[in-house]
Structure formats: structure tokens, C-alpha cells
Coordinates of C-alpha atoms in Angstrom, one line a residue:
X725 CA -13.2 38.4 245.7
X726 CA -13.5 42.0 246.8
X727 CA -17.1 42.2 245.5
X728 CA -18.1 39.0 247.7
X729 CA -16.5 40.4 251.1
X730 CA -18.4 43.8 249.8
X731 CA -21.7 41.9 249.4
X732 CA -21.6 40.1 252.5
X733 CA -20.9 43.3 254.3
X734 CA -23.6 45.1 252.5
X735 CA -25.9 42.1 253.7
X736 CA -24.9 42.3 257.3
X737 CA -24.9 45.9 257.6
X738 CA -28.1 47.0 255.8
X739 CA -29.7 47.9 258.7
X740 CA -30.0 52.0 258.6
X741 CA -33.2 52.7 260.8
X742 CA -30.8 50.6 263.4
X743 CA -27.8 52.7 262.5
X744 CA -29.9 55.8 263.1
X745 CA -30.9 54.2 266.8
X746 CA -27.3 53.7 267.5
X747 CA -25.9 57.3 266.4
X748 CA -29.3 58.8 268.5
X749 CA -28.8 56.5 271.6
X750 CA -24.9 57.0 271.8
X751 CA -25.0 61.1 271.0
X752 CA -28.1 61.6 273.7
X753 CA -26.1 59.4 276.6
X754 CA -23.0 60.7 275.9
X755 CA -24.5 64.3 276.2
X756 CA -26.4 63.5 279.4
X757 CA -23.1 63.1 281.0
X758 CA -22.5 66.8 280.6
X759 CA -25.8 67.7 281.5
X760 CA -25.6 65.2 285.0
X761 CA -22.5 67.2 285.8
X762 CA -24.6 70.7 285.2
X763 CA -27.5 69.5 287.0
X764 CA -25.2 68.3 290.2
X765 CA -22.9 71.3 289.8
X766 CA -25.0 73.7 288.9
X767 CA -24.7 76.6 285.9
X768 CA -23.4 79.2 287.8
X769 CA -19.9 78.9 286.2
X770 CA -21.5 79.4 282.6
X771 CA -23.5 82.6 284.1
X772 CA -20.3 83.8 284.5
X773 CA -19.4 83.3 281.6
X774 CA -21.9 85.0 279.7
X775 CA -21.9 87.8 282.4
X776 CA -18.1 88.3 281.2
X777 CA -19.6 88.7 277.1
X778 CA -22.6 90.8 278.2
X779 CA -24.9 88.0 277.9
X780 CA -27.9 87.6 280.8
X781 CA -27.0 84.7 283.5
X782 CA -30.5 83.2 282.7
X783 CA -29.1 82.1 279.2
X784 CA -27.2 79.6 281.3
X785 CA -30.2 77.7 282.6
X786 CA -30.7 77.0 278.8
X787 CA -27.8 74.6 279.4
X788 CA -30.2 72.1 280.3
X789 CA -32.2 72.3 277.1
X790 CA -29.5 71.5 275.2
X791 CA -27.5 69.2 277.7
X792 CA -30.5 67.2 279.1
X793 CA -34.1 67.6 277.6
X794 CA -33.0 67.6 273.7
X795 CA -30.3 64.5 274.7
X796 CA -33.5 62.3 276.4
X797 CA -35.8 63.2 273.2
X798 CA -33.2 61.5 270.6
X799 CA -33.1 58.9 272.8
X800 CA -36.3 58.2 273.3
X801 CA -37.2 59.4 269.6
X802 CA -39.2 62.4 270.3
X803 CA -38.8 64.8 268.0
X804 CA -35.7 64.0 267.1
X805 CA -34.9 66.8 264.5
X806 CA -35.6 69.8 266.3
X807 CA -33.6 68.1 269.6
X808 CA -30.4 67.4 267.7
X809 CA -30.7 71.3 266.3
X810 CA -31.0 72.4 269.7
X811 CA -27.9 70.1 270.8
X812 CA -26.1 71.5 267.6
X813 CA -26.8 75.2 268.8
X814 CA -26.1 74.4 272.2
X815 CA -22.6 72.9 271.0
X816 CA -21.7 76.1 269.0
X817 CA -22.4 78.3 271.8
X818 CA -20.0 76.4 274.3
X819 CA -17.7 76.4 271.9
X820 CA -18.0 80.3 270.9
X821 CA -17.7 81.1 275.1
X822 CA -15.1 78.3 276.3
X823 CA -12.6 77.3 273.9
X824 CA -12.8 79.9 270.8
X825 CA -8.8 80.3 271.0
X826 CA -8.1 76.9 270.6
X827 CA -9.2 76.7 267.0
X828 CA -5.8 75.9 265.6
X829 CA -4.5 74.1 268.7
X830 CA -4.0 70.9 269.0
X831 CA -3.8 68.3 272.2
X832 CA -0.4 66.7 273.5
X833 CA -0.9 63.9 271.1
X834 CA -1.7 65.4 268.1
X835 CA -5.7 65.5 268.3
X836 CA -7.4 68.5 267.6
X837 CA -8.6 70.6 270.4
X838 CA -11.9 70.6 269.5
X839 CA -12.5 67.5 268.1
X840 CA -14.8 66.1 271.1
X841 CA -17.0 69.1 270.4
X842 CA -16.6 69.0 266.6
X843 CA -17.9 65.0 267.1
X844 CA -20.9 66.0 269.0
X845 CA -21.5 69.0 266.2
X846 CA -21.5 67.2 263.4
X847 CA -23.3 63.6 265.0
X848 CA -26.7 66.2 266.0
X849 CA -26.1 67.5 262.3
X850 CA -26.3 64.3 261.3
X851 CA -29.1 63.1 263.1
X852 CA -31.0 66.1 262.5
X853 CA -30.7 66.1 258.3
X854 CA -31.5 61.8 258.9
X855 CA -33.8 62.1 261.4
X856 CA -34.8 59.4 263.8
X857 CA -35.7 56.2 261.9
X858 CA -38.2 53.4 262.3
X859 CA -37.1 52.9 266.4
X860 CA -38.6 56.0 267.9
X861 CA -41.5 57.4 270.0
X862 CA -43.0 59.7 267.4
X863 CA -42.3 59.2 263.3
X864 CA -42.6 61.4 260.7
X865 CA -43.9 59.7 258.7
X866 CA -44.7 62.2 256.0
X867 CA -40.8 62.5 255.8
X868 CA -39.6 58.7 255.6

């Protein structure tokens, strides 16, 4: 019995290049919510920011590599690889300037407190060790 309800999953959900599309298309929106609010906000905040660590203000405008350019490429499925490294770095970064003390918190309901940026972490790792799949602007096709 567990081996038929297996099967018929397997059969309904063998669909990877579409699984790829879904993890890209969700990761790259999600992201350019951050990067709307930077681009109607501005980065100023973040220059000061990196003023505070010694780090040029100009590094913020990279900001919008990472929060709007690399997030339209895996959606569109443009060099998908080297945009979800970019949104990886970018992701390490914030984290390493905003919230390096709350390693070991956690939120009022038990979450961690870096768990939203862990997610988007690990989903551009992802996507940049599968790449971008069959639905994309530009294949690889010497890799897949």
C-alpha cells in the first residue's frame, strides 16, 4: 500500500525542470520585495551602516545587484548560477552588518531569528549547485 501512494506521488511529482522554475520564480519575487523597498527608500541607511564598519558608502549601491538585477535573472533564467551566488553573497553580507547578534536568538514564538535569511541563503545555494532547468532564457546546456 505504501509503495502505490509512493508511486503515484513519484508519478505526479516528477517534474524537476518545473521544481527548479518554482524555487527560481518564488526566491527572485520574494527578493524583489526587498529590493522595491531599497529602490523607493533608497540605500542610504545601509551606507551607514558600512560607514559604522569602515566600509565605503558606495558598497551600498551594490544592494541592488543582489536585491534586484540577480532576483530578475533567476526569474527570467538568465544566468541563473552566477545570480543566485550573487543573492547568496548579498544575503551573508546583510546578515554579517544587521543581525550578527542574533545568531542564538530566537523570535517570540520559537522561530529562529534568522531563519528568513537562512531560507533565502540556502534557496540561492540551491539554485545555484541545480541551476536553472529546462524553463529559462539561456541553458547551459553543456551542464544539463
Amino acid at each position: 500500500m505504501f509503495a502505490a501512494i509512493n508511486s503515484g506521488f513519484s508519478r505526479l511529482g516528477d517534474h524537476p525542470d518545473f521544481g527548479k522554475l518554482v524555487l527560481r520564480l518564488s526566491l527572485g519575487a520574494l527578493l524583489l520585495f526587498h529590493g522595491e523597498f531599497k529602490i523607493v527608500h533608497g540605500v542610504g541607511w545601509i551606507a551607514s551602516i558600512l560607514k559604522a564598519h569602515g566600509i565605503p558608502a558606495f558598497v551600498a549601491y551594490g544592494t541592488y545587484v543582489g536585491e534586484v538585477i540577480a532576483p530578475i535573472m533567476l526569474i527570467i533564467g538568465l544566468m541563473t548560477r552566477p545570480a543566485a551566488f550573487i543573492i547568496a553573497v548579498n544575503l551573508v553580507v546583510a546578515t554579517l552588518l544587521v543581525k550578527t547578534g542574533a545568531v542564538w536568538h530566537r523570535t517570540g514564538v520559537g522561530a529562529w531569528a534568522l531563519e528568513g535569511e537562512a531560507f533565502y541563503f540556502f534557496g540561492a545555494f540551491a539554485v545555484m549547485l541545480l541551476g536553472a532547468g529546462r524553463y529559462c532564457l539561456i541553458r547551459n546546456t553543456s551542464l544539463q
